Tab-separated table of C-alpha atoms and ligand atoms in Angstrom:
chain	number	residue	atom	x	y	z
A	1444	MET	CA	7.253	30.471	9.635
A	1445	SER	CA	5.466	27.624	11.376
A	1446	TRP	CA	1.982	27.814	12.927
A	1447	HIS	CA	2.822	27.264	16.556
A	1448	HIS	CA	5.803	29.397	17.424
A	1449	ASP	CA	7.929	32.192	16.213
A	1450	HIS	CA	10.586	29.690	15.203
A	1451	GLU	CA	10.858	26.892	12.698
A	1452	PHE	CA	9.220	23.533	13.463
A	1453	ARG	CA	11.339	20.901	11.778
A	1454	VAL	CA	10.027	17.516	10.772
A	1455	THR	CA	12.147	14.622	9.525
A	1456	ILE	CA	10.307	11.862	7.690
A	1457	SER	CA	11.870	8.465	7.110
A	1458	GLY	CA	10.315	6.971	3.949
A	1459	GLY	CA	9.187	8.725	0.765
A	1460	SER	CA	6.328	6.468	-0.223
A	1461	VAL	CA	2.613	7.103	0.256
A	1462	ALA	CA	2.576	7.667	4.038
A	1463	GLY	CA	5.739	9.814	4.054
A	1464	LEU	CA	4.499	12.044	1.241
A	1465	CYS	CA	0.958	12.411	2.650
A	1466	ASN	CA	2.497	13.764	5.841
A	1467	ALA	CA	4.972	15.935	3.966
A	1468	ILE	CA	2.280	17.801	2.073
A	1469	SER	CA	-0.062	18.319	5.016
A	1470	LEU	CA	2.716	19.417	7.408
A	1471	ARG	CA	4.237	21.752	4.843
A	1472	LYS	CA	0.837	23.382	4.380
A	1473	LEU	CA	0.837	23.984	8.135
A	1474	GLY	CA	4.170	25.789	7.874
A	1475	ALA	CA	6.526	23.092	9.149
A	1476	THR	CA	9.975	22.673	7.599
A	1477	VAL	CA	9.818	19.121	6.282
A	1478	THR	CA	12.508	16.852	4.887
A	1479	VAL	CA	11.644	13.426	3.534
A	1480	HIS	CA	14.465	10.864	3.412
A	1481	GLU	CA	13.913	7.986	1.009
A	1482	ARG	CA	16.537	5.305	0.773
A	1483	VAL	CA	15.662	4.360	-2.819
A	1484	PRO	CA	17.867	6.256	-5.280
A	1485	GLY	CA	16.111	7.798	-8.274
A	1486	PRO	CA	12.481	7.443	-9.257
A	1487	MET	CA	10.299	4.916	-7.428
A	1488	LEU	CA	8.514	3.315	-10.320
A	1489	ALA	CA	6.759	-0.017	-10.687
A	1490	ARG	CA	6.283	-0.376	-6.930
A	1491	GLY	CA	2.777	-1.723	-6.998
A	1492	ALA	CA	-0.201	-1.817	-9.209
A	1493	GLY	CA	-3.898	-1.108	-8.720
A	1494	ILE	CA	-5.371	0.766	-5.779
A	1495	VAL	CA	-9.057	1.245	-5.083
A	1496	VAL	CA	-9.659	4.989	-4.693
A	1497	GLN	CA	-10.822	5.959	-1.205
A	1498	ARG	CA	-12.318	9.187	0.090
A	1499	GLU	CA	-9.548	9.881	2.652
A	1500	LEU	CA	-6.861	10.167	-0.012
A	1501	ILE	CA	-8.947	12.337	-2.342
A	1502	GLN	CA	-9.718	14.626	0.577
A	1503	LEU	CA	-6.055	14.940	1.568
A	1504	LEU	CA	-5.050	15.778	-2.002
A	1505	ALA	CA	-7.833	18.352	-2.344
A	1506	GLU	CA	-7.164	20.005	1.024
A	1507	ASN	CA	-3.497	20.418	0.206
A	1508	GLY	CA	-3.796	21.553	-3.407
A	1509	ALA	CA	-2.303	18.306	-4.745
A	1510	GLY	CA	-3.482	16.197	-7.645
A	1511	PRO	CA	-5.496	15.640	-9.715
A	1512	LEU	CA	-5.372	11.875	-9.350
A	1513	PRO	CA	-6.151	9.993	-12.562
A	1514	PHE	CA	-8.660	7.179	-12.076
A	1515	THR	CA	-10.698	4.659	-14.012
A	1516	THR	CA	-14.253	3.685	-13.198
A	1517	CYS	CA	-16.504	0.671	-13.357
A	1518	ARG	CA	-20.258	0.160	-13.121
A	1519	GLY	CA	-20.340	-2.859	-10.877
A	1520	ARG	CA	-18.984	-6.122	-9.500
A	1521	ARG	CA	-19.180	-9.598	-10.861
A	1522	TYR	CA	-18.354	-12.848	-9.044
A	1523	LEU	CA	-17.223	-15.600	-11.411
A	1524	ASP	CA	-17.326	-19.304	-10.735
A	1525	PRO	CA	-14.012	-21.197	-11.086
A	1526	ASP	CA	-15.860	-23.760	-13.187
A	1527	GLY	CA	-16.598	-21.183	-15.854
A	1528	GLY	CA	-19.853	-19.559	-14.714
A	1529	ASP	CA	-19.833	-15.841	-15.540
A	1530	GLY	CA	-21.841	-14.625	-12.545
A	1531	VAL	CA	-24.198	-11.664	-12.433
A	1532	LEU	CA	-23.294	-7.986	-12.585
A	1533	GLN	CA	-24.138	-6.237	-9.331
A	1534	ASP	CA	-24.565	-2.496	-9.506
A	1535	MET	CA	-21.651	-1.044	-7.498
A	1536	PRO	CA	-19.742	1.803	-9.152
A	1537	GLN	CA	-16.112	2.115	-8.098
A	1538	GLU	CA	-12.975	4.111	-8.957
A	1539	PHE	CA	-9.477	2.740	-9.370
A	1540	THR	CA	-6.045	4.256	-9.646
A	1541	SER	CA	-2.477	2.996	-9.385
A	1542	TRP	CA	0.346	3.218	-6.897
A	1543	GLU	CA	2.415	5.162	-9.444
A	1544	ALA	CA	-0.387	7.695	-10.001
A	1545	ILE	CA	-0.793	8.284	-6.261
A	1546	HIS	CA	2.936	8.592	-5.729
A	1547	LYS	CA	3.289	10.986	-8.666
A	1548	ALA	CA	0.443	13.223	-7.454
A	1549	LEU	CA	1.876	13.376	-3.936
A	1550	ARG	CA	5.490	13.768	-5.042
A	1551	ALA	CA	4.572	16.658	-7.379
A	1552	ALA	CA	3.259	18.527	-4.346
A	1553	VAL	CA	6.559	18.226	-2.425
A	1554	PRO	CA	9.317	20.571	-3.640
A	1555	GLY	CA	12.655	19.017	-4.577
A	1556	GLU	CA	14.497	20.623	-1.667
A	1557	CYS	CA	12.193	18.797	0.791
A	1558	TYR	CA	12.766	15.328	-0.653
A	1559	ARG	CA	16.057	13.465	-0.525
A	1560	ALA	CA	16.309	10.271	-2.543
A	1561	ASP	CA	19.136	7.840	-1.843
A	1562	SER	CA	19.095	8.999	1.772
A	1563	GLU	CA	18.683	6.220	4.305
A	1564	VAL	CA	17.935	6.908	7.955
A	1565	MET	CA	20.443	4.691	9.739
A	1566	ALA	CA	19.766	5.507	13.388
A	1567	MET	CA	17.587	7.738	15.483
A	1568	SER	CA	17.814	9.025	19.072
A	1569	GLN	CA	15.987	11.533	21.254
A	1570	ALA	CA	16.988	14.119	23.839
A	1571	GLY	CA	14.187	16.193	25.338
A	1572	SER	CA	11.969	17.431	22.525
A	1573	LYS	CA	14.606	17.000	19.824
A	1574	VAL	CA	15.146	13.948	17.663
A	1575	SER	CA	18.467	13.281	15.932
A	1576	ALA	CA	18.576	11.095	12.842
A	1577	THR	CA	21.822	9.770	11.424
A	1578	LEU	CA	21.774	9.438	7.661
A	1579	GLY	CA	23.595	7.092	5.316
A	1580	ASP	CA	26.174	9.762	4.426
A	1581	GLY	CA	27.085	10.071	8.112
A	1582	SER	CA	25.403	13.447	8.637
A	1583	VAL	CA	23.054	14.015	11.571
A	1584	VAL	CA	19.835	16.015	11.277
A	1585	GLU	CA	17.907	17.352	14.252
A	1586	SER	CA	14.175	17.924	14.272
A	1587	ASP	CA	11.204	18.666	16.533
A	1588	LEU	CA	9.276	15.673	15.218
A	1589	PHE	CA	10.364	12.445	13.525
A	1590	LEU	CA	7.836	10.480	11.483
A	1591	ALA	CA	8.635	6.846	10.780
A	1592	ALA	CA	6.924	6.192	7.447
A	1593	ASP	CA	9.375	3.429	6.635
A	1594	GLY	CA	6.877	0.713	5.785
A	1595	SER	CA	5.971	-2.746	7.029
A	1596	GLY	CA	9.580	-3.652	7.893
A	1597	SER	CA	10.096	-0.353	9.801
A	1598	ALA	CA	13.471	-0.208	11.537
A	1599	VAL	CA	12.105	2.497	13.817
A	1600	ARG	CA	9.222	0.247	14.904
A	1601	ARG	CA	11.709	-2.537	15.614
A	1602	GLN	CA	13.756	-0.136	17.731
A	1603	MET	CA	10.746	1.175	19.666
A	1604	LEU	CA	8.707	-2.032	19.873
A	1605	PRO	CA	11.189	-4.905	19.607
A	1606	ASP	CA	8.516	-7.475	20.525
A	1607	VAL	CA	6.234	-6.534	17.645
A	1608	GLU	CA	6.778	-8.728	14.620
A	1609	ALA	CA	5.392	-8.688	11.114
A	1610	ARG	CA	3.560	-12.054	10.985
A	1611	TYR	CA	3.110	-13.894	7.723
A	1612	ALA	CA	-0.633	-14.384	7.121
A	1613	GLY	CA	-0.236	-17.703	5.280
A	1614	TYR	CA	-0.830	-16.461	1.746
A	1615	VAL	CA	0.737	-14.281	-0.907
A	1616	ALA	CA	-0.629	-11.932	-3.539
A	1617	TRP	CA	0.545	-12.615	-7.054
A	1618	ARG	CA	-0.089	-9.444	-9.030
A	1619	GLY	CA	0.169	-8.347	-12.605
A	1620	THR	CA	-0.792	-5.665	-15.069
A	1621	LEU	CA	-1.393	-6.021	-18.766
A	1622	ASP	CA	-1.318	-3.006	-21.112
A	1623	GLU	CA	-4.767	-2.618	-22.612
A	1624	ARG	CA	-3.393	-2.878	-26.165
A	1625	ASN	CA	-2.044	-6.344	-25.269
A	1626	VAL	CA	-5.282	-7.626	-23.743
A	1627	PRO	CA	-6.742	-10.260	-26.114
A	1628	SER	CA	-9.887	-9.046	-27.853
A	1629	ASP	CA	-12.161	-11.600	-26.145
A	1630	LEU	CA	-10.952	-10.571	-22.678
A	1631	LEU	CA	-11.284	-6.823	-23.131
A	1632	PRO	CA	-15.105	-6.513	-23.125
A	1633	PHE	CA	-15.327	-9.267	-20.523
A	1634	PHE	CA	-13.324	-7.283	-17.938
A	1635	ASP	CA	-14.142	-3.729	-19.002
A	1636	ASP	CA	-16.403	-1.646	-16.767
A	1637	ARG	CA	-16.410	-4.334	-14.049
A	1638	PHE	CA	-14.654	-5.197	-10.808
A	1639	THR	CA	-14.361	-8.946	-11.383
A	1640	PHE	CA	-13.811	-11.548	-8.656
A	1641	SER	CA	-13.354	-15.311	-8.846
A	1642	GLU	CA	-12.911	-17.918	-6.159
A	1643	ALA	CA	-10.122	-20.381	-6.916
A	1644	ARG	CA	-10.836	-24.105	-6.848
A	1645	ASN	CA	-8.158	-24.893	-4.258
A	1646	GLY	CA	-8.641	-21.851	-2.106
A	1647	GLY	CA	-7.755	-18.235	-2.618
A	1648	HIS	CA	-9.413	-15.805	-4.937
A	1649	MET	CA	-8.541	-13.475	-7.757
A	1650	LEU	CA	-9.757	-10.034	-8.715
A	1651	ALA	CA	-9.269	-7.801	-11.734
A	1652	TYR	CA	-10.007	-4.200	-12.740
A	1653	PHE	CA	-8.757	-1.556	-15.145
A	1654	ILE	CA	-6.357	1.106	-13.855
A	1655	PRO	CA	-4.701	4.118	-15.517
A	1656	GLY	CA	-1.754	3.479	-17.850
A	1657	PRO	CA	1.805	3.882	-16.549
A	1658	ASP	CA	1.719	7.575	-17.546
A	1659	GLY	CA	-1.664	8.089	-15.866
A	1660	ALA	CA	-3.672	7.982	-19.115
A	1661	VAL	CA	-7.260	6.821	-18.601
A	1662	ALA	CA	-8.559	6.902	-22.187
A	1663	VAL	CA	-9.813	3.596	-23.563
A	1664	GLY	CA	-6.828	1.946	-25.234
A	1665	SER	CA	-4.245	3.435	-22.838
A	1666	ARG	CA	-5.239	1.773	-19.585
A	1667	ARG	CA	-3.903	-1.379	-17.916
A	1668	LEU	CA	-5.811	-4.418	-16.761
A	1669	ASN	CA	-4.717	-5.095	-13.181
A	1670	TRP	CA	-5.135	-8.374	-11.321
A	1671	VAL	CA	-4.368	-9.783	-7.886
A	1672	TRP	CA	-4.493	-13.496	-7.062
A	1673	TYR	CA	-4.321	-14.516	-3.396
A	1674	VAL	CA	-2.646	-17.908	-3.150
A	1675	HIS	CA	-1.956	-20.015	-0.047
A	1676	VAL	CA	1.760	-20.692	0.455
A	1677	GLY	CA	2.854	-22.613	3.550
A	1678	ALA	CA	5.440	-20.945	5.797
A	1679	ALA	CA	7.986	-23.644	4.911
A	1680	GLU	CA	7.558	-22.988	1.196
A	1681	LEU	CA	7.676	-19.191	1.490
A	1682	ALA	CA	11.461	-18.896	1.290
A	1683	ASN	CA	11.398	-20.661	-2.098
A	1684	VAL	CA	8.627	-18.480	-3.411
A	1685	LEU	CA	10.501	-15.323	-2.345
A	1686	THR	CA	13.701	-16.398	-4.096
A	1687	ASP	CA	14.162	-14.619	-7.407
A	1688	LYS	CA	15.531	-15.846	-10.721
A	1689	ASP	CA	19.097	-14.966	-9.630
A	1690	GLY	CA	18.792	-16.938	-6.408
A	1691	THR	CA	18.423	-13.878	-4.173
A	1692	ARG	CA	16.015	-14.340	-1.249
A	1693	HIS	CA	13.738	-11.305	-0.716
A	1694	ARG	CA	12.188	-10.304	2.617
A	1695	SER	CA	8.542	-10.025	1.693
A	1696	SER	CA	8.054	-9.320	-2.005
A	1697	LEU	CA	9.382	-10.200	-5.453
A	1698	PRO	CA	9.702	-7.084	-7.604
A	1699	ARG	CA	8.282	-7.029	-11.115
A	1700	GLY	CA	10.503	-8.931	-13.529
A	1701	SER	CA	12.389	-10.860	-10.850
A	1702	ALA	CA	10.272	-14.038	-10.558
A	1703	SER	CA	11.918	-17.099	-12.089
A	1704	ALA	CA	10.564	-18.585	-15.323
A	1705	LYS	CA	9.673	-21.729	-13.344
A	1706	ALA	CA	7.663	-19.787	-10.745
A	1707	VAL	CA	5.759	-17.955	-13.487
A	1708	GLY	CA	5.238	-21.212	-15.412
A	1709	ASP	CA	3.907	-22.932	-12.274
A	1710	LEU	CA	1.583	-20.005	-11.615
A	1711	ARG	CA	0.166	-20.145	-15.134
A	1712	ALA	CA	-0.353	-23.902	-14.915
A	1713	ARG	CA	-2.080	-23.531	-11.569
A	1714	ALA	CA	-4.301	-20.794	-12.993
A	1715	LEU	CA	-5.512	-23.159	-15.713
A	1716	ARG	CA	-6.435	-25.736	-13.053
A	1717	ASP	CA	-7.858	-23.474	-10.368
A	1718	ILE	CA	-9.516	-20.333	-11.630
A	1719	HIS	CA	-12.089	-19.172	-14.143
A	1720	PRO	CA	-10.735	-19.669	-17.693
A	1721	LYS	CA	-10.776	-15.946	-18.497
A	1722	MET	CA	-8.894	-15.138	-15.292
A	1723	ALA	CA	-6.414	-17.907	-16.175
A	1724	ALA	CA	-5.993	-16.362	-19.633
A	1725	LEU	CA	-5.171	-13.048	-17.985
A	1726	VAL	CA	-2.441	-14.693	-15.900
A	1727	SER	CA	-1.040	-16.411	-19.004
A	1728	GLU	CA	-0.927	-13.167	-20.994
A	1729	THR	CA	0.847	-11.163	-18.274
A	1730	PRO	CA	4.574	-11.094	-19.012
A	1731	ASP	CA	5.978	-10.308	-15.586
A	1732	PRO	CA	3.798	-11.153	-12.585
A	1733	PHE	CA	5.199	-10.053	-9.242
A	1734	LEU	CA	4.500	-11.084	-5.679
A	1735	GLN	CA	3.838	-9.620	-2.232
A	1736	SER	CA	3.512	-11.787	0.846
A	1737	ILE	CA	0.620	-10.798	3.072
A	1738	LEU	CA	1.756	-9.597	6.486
A	1739	ASP	CA	-0.028	-8.674	9.682
A	1740	VAL	CA	1.367	-5.957	11.919
A	1741	THR	CA	-0.450	-4.429	14.843
A	1742	VAL	CA	1.029	-2.094	17.452
A	1743	PRO	CA	0.009	-1.108	20.998
A	1744	LYS	CA	1.507	2.398	20.593
A	1745	THR	CA	2.511	4.719	17.775
A	1746	LEU	CA	4.020	7.571	19.807
A	1747	PHE	CA	7.396	7.554	21.532
A	1748	GLY	CA	8.223	11.069	22.724
A	1749	ARG	CA	8.635	13.008	19.480
A	1750	VAL	CA	8.765	9.919	17.272
A	1751	LEU	CA	5.528	8.825	15.589
A	1752	LEU	CA	4.967	5.673	13.551
A	1753	THR	CA	2.682	6.114	10.559
A	1754	GLY	CA	1.361	4.193	7.539
A	1755	ASP	CA	2.452	0.565	7.249
A	1756	ALA	CA	5.169	1.183	9.856
A	1757	ALA	CA	2.344	1.206	12.407
A	1758	PHE	CA	-0.363	-1.209	11.269
A	1759	VAL	CA	-0.202	-3.405	8.196
A	1760	VAL	CA	-3.774	-4.220	7.249
A	1761	ARG	CA	-4.871	-6.963	4.881
A	1762	PRO	CA	-5.170	-5.728	1.306
A	1763	HIS	CA	-8.816	-6.957	1.128
A	1764	THR	CA	-9.699	-3.782	3.024
A	1765	ALA	CA	-8.271	-1.688	0.139
A	1766	GLY	CA	-7.513	0.669	3.000
A	1767	GLY	CA	-3.734	1.009	3.395
A	1768	THR	CA	-3.378	4.250	1.465
A	1769	ALA	CA	-6.578	5.636	2.959
A	1770	LYS	CA	-5.142	4.950	6.417
A	1771	ALA	CA	-1.912	6.757	5.519
A	1772	ALA	CA	-3.890	9.763	4.255
A	1773	TYR	CA	-6.201	9.746	7.281
A	1774	GLU	CA	-3.262	9.687	9.703
A	1775	ALA	CA	-1.566	12.597	7.930
A	1776	SER	CA	-4.763	14.682	8.051
A	1777	VAL	CA	-5.326	13.865	11.721
A	1778	LEU	CA	-1.775	14.876	12.670
A	1779	ALA	CA	-1.924	18.176	10.787
A	1780	ARG	CA	-5.314	19.043	12.293
A	1781	ALA	CA	-4.197	18.123	15.810
A	1782	LEU	CA	-1.020	20.217	15.525
A	1783	GLN	CA	-2.953	23.152	14.181
A	1784	SER	CA	-5.506	23.148	16.955
A	1785	ALA	CA	-2.986	22.493	19.735
A	1786	GLY	CA	-0.740	25.422	18.789
A	1787	ALA	CA	2.428	25.232	20.860
A	1788	ASN	CA	1.218	22.105	22.713
A	1789	VAL	CA	2.868	19.716	20.298
A	1790	ASP	CA	2.890	16.811	22.738
A	1791	VAL	CA	-0.853	17.147	23.337
A	1792	ALA	CA	-1.411	17.088	19.574
A	1793	LEU	CA	0.740	13.995	19.214
A	1794	GLN	CA	-1.122	12.178	21.983
A	1795	SER	CA	-4.491	12.871	20.385
A	1796	THR	CA	-3.085	11.756	17.021
A	1797	GLU	CA	-1.914	8.498	18.567
A	1798	ARG	CA	-5.369	7.872	20.076
A	1799	LEU	CA	-7.072	8.315	16.719
A	1800	GLN	CA	-4.409	6.270	14.911
A	1801	LEU	CA	-4.868	3.348	17.290
A	1802	GLU	CA	-8.644	3.528	17.009
A	1803	TYR	CA	-8.630	3.629	13.193
A	1804	GLY	CA	-5.720	1.207	12.790
A	1805	ASN	CA	-7.177	-1.430	15.120
A	1806	ALA	CA	-10.607	-1.227	13.486
A	1807	LEU	CA	-9.188	-1.554	9.959
A	1808	TYR	CA	-6.809	-4.303	11.055
A	1809	GLN	CA	-9.657	-6.342	12.587
A	1810	TYR	CA	-11.844	-5.786	9.544
A	1811	GLY	CA	-9.011	-7.066	7.326
A	1812	LEU	CA	-8.556	-10.142	9.517
A	1813	ALA	CA	-12.277	-10.868	9.352
A	1814	LEU	CA	-12.243	-10.604	5.549
A	1815	GLY	CA	-9.141	-12.807	5.344
A	1816	ASN	CA	-10.554	-15.363	7.802
A	1817	ARG	CA	-13.852	-15.536	5.952
A	1818	TRP	CA	-11.902	-16.474	2.866
A	1819	SER	CA	-9.863	-19.099	4.783
A	1820	ARG	CA	-13.060	-20.537	6.300
A	1821	ASP	CA	-14.666	-20.732	2.863
A	1822	ARG	CA	-11.580	-22.578	1.721
A	1823	SER	CA	-11.804	-25.126	4.546
A	1824	THR	CA	-15.295	-26.063	3.371
A	1825	ASP	CA	-14.118	-26.684	-0.233
B	3048	LIG	C1	-1.121	-7.000	-2.329
B	3048	LIG	C2	-1.364	-5.628	-1.783
B	3048	LIG	C3	-2.399	-4.883	-2.316
B	3048	LIG	C4	-2.675	-3.633	-1.805
B	3048	LIG	N1	-3.730	-2.963	-2.321
B	3048	LIG	C5	-4.075	-1.791	-1.776
B	3048	LIG	C6	-5.261	-1.090	-2.237
B	3048	LIG	O1	-6.000	-1.507	-3.137
B	3048	LIG	N2	-5.548	0.070	-1.625
B	3048	LIG	C7	-4.780	0.585	-0.628
B	3048	LIG	O2	-5.105	1.638	-0.116
B	3048	LIG	N3	-3.662	-0.036	-0.187
B	3048	LIG	C8	-3.293	-1.208	-0.719
B	3048	LIG	N4	-2.183	-1.833	-0.240
B	3048	LIG	C9	-1.399	-1.207	0.869
B	3048	LIG	C10	-0.624	0.035	0.474
B	3048	LIG	O3	0.248	-0.287	-0.600
B	3048	LIG	C11	0.168	0.617	1.683
B	3048	LIG	O4	-0.618	0.525	2.822
B	3048	LIG	C12	0.475	2.080	1.440
B	3048	LIG	O5	1.222	2.206	0.263
B	3048	LIG	C13	1.233	2.760	2.617
B	3048	LIG	O6	2.557	2.389	2.557
B	3048	LIG	P1	3.694	3.179	3.370
B	3048	LIG	O7	4.031	4.470	2.682
B	3048	LIG	O8	3.355	3.236	4.802
B	3048	LIG	O9	4.899	2.138	3.242
B	3048	LIG	P2	5.751	1.718	1.979
B	3048	LIG	O10	5.013	1.950	0.716
B	3048	LIG	O11	6.265	0.371	2.251
B	3048	LIG	O12	6.947	2.751	2.007
B	3048	LIG	C14	7.969	2.763	2.948
B	3048	LIG	C15	9.116	3.564	2.328
B	3048	LIG	O13	10.135	3.764	3.296
B	3048	LIG	C16	11.393	3.591	2.663
B	3048	LIG	N5	12.342	3.272	3.729
B	3048	LIG	C17	12.355	2.153	4.499
B	3048	LIG	N6	13.341	2.227	5.417
B	3048	LIG	C18	13.959	3.434	5.227
B	3048	LIG	C19	15.033	4.094	5.875
B	3048	LIG	N7	15.683	3.535	6.916
B	3048	LIG	N8	15.405	5.306	5.434
B	3048	LIG	C20	14.738	5.900	4.382
B	3048	LIG	N9	13.716	5.307	3.728
B	3048	LIG	C21	13.313	4.102	4.146
B	3048	LIG	C22	11.154	2.478	1.664
B	3048	LIG	O14	12.112	2.460	0.641
B	3048	LIG	C23	9.759	2.835	1.157
B	3048	LIG	O15	9.797	3.691	0.049
B	3048	LIG	C24	-1.873	-3.074	-0.742
B	3048	LIG	C25	-0.802	-3.804	-0.234
B	3048	LIG	C26	-0.554	-5.078	-0.726
B	3048	LIG	C27	0.579	-5.866	-0.126
C-alpha cells in the first residue's frame, strides 16, 4: 500500500541506469508500485568506467538499505607536468568506484518484477493525473507519475522541450581501464594511492585513479587503473571521431571495443607527443579505449503535469564536477522526501521537487562550465 492514499500509486520510469534505479529504490521504499523500463536487453555492462564517490549517492544507498558500494581510496592528488615533471603530492584523500559497481548495487535493490529490460518507452501522453506510456511491444501502461530517466538524449525531454538541445562542448573524453595485473611494474607504484592529473601540451588534460575490478574486488592486484583524457575535437571532425571500426556513426559515444585501430593508433601517438610519459604509457597499454563526447544540456523546467525529467535527461553537467551520479541520487531523495511530506498532495510535492532540481542542476551546471572554461582559457594561453 502506498503512503498517500488507500490505493496504489504507480510510477513508470523510462531508463534503468543510475537515475532510473535511484528513483526506483527510494520510491519503492515509500510504498509506490514502480516499474523501470530499460531499452537495453540483458545486462548493462561496460557502460562507463571510474566514478568519484560522492556523499549523495552513499546516503541514498544507506537510507534505502542498498549496497554496500565497493570503493578504492587514495591519499592525495598530484599534478604532473607534460614535460615529465612528477609534481608534488597534495594531501587530499578521495574514494573511487565504477559505473558497474554503482549500477550493480542499485539494481540488486530493485526486485526483478519491477525492472523490465528490453522494454523501450516509445511514446507518452497525459490525461488528467494519469500518464500513459506505450512500450516497444505495443502495450500501454498507465501510471500516476512518469519519470524520464532516459539520459542525455532523452526523447521525453525532446517532446516536452523541443527547443532544448544537447550542445557539443568542443571536446571529448577518451577513457580506458587497465586491469591491475596488466599495469607495467614501473607504472603501478607511480599511480597507486594517488589521484593523478596532467595537463596536455596542446590543450586538454588527463587524469587517472584506481577503481574496483569488474567484479567489484578492491584488493591490491584485483583493481583497475582508470583514466580519462579530455581532448579538443572540432565540431567538423566530430562525426569522424564518432564513427566506429565498422563505419557506423554513433550519436555521442563510442562503446568500448568499437574504436577503429587507426583512431586508437592516433590517440597513442598523440599521447606520446602531448602528455606526461607515464600517462602516455598508460594510454599505450590500454587495449580498448572508448570515447564520450562532452555535452551541455540545461533545462528551464523539469515538471510537466505528472511527467518529471531526472538525471541526465534534465541537466547534463560537465564531468569535471564528478557530480552526475550525485545529482541523480540527490534528485531521487528529494522526490521521495517531498512525496512523503506532501501526502496526497502529489502535485505540490512535484512542484517543490522541480524547484530544488532546478536550483541544484543550475548550480552544478554552472560550476561545470566554469571548470571547463578555466581549462579552455588555460589552453588559449599555451
Ligand atoms: C566522461 C564522463 C565522465 C563522467 N564521470 C562521472 C563521475 O566521475 N562521477 C559522476 O557522478 N558522474 C560522472 N559522469 C556522469 C554520469 O555518468 C551520469 O550523470 C549518470 O550516470 C546519470 O545518468 P542517467 O541515469 O541520468 O542517464 P544514462 O546513464 O544515460 O541512462 C539513461 C538510460 O535510459 C535508457 N533509455 C533511453 N531511452 C529509453 C527509452 N525510450 N526507453 C527505455 N529506456 C531508455 C538508456 O538505455 C540508458 O540506460 C560522467 C559522464 C561522462 C560523459
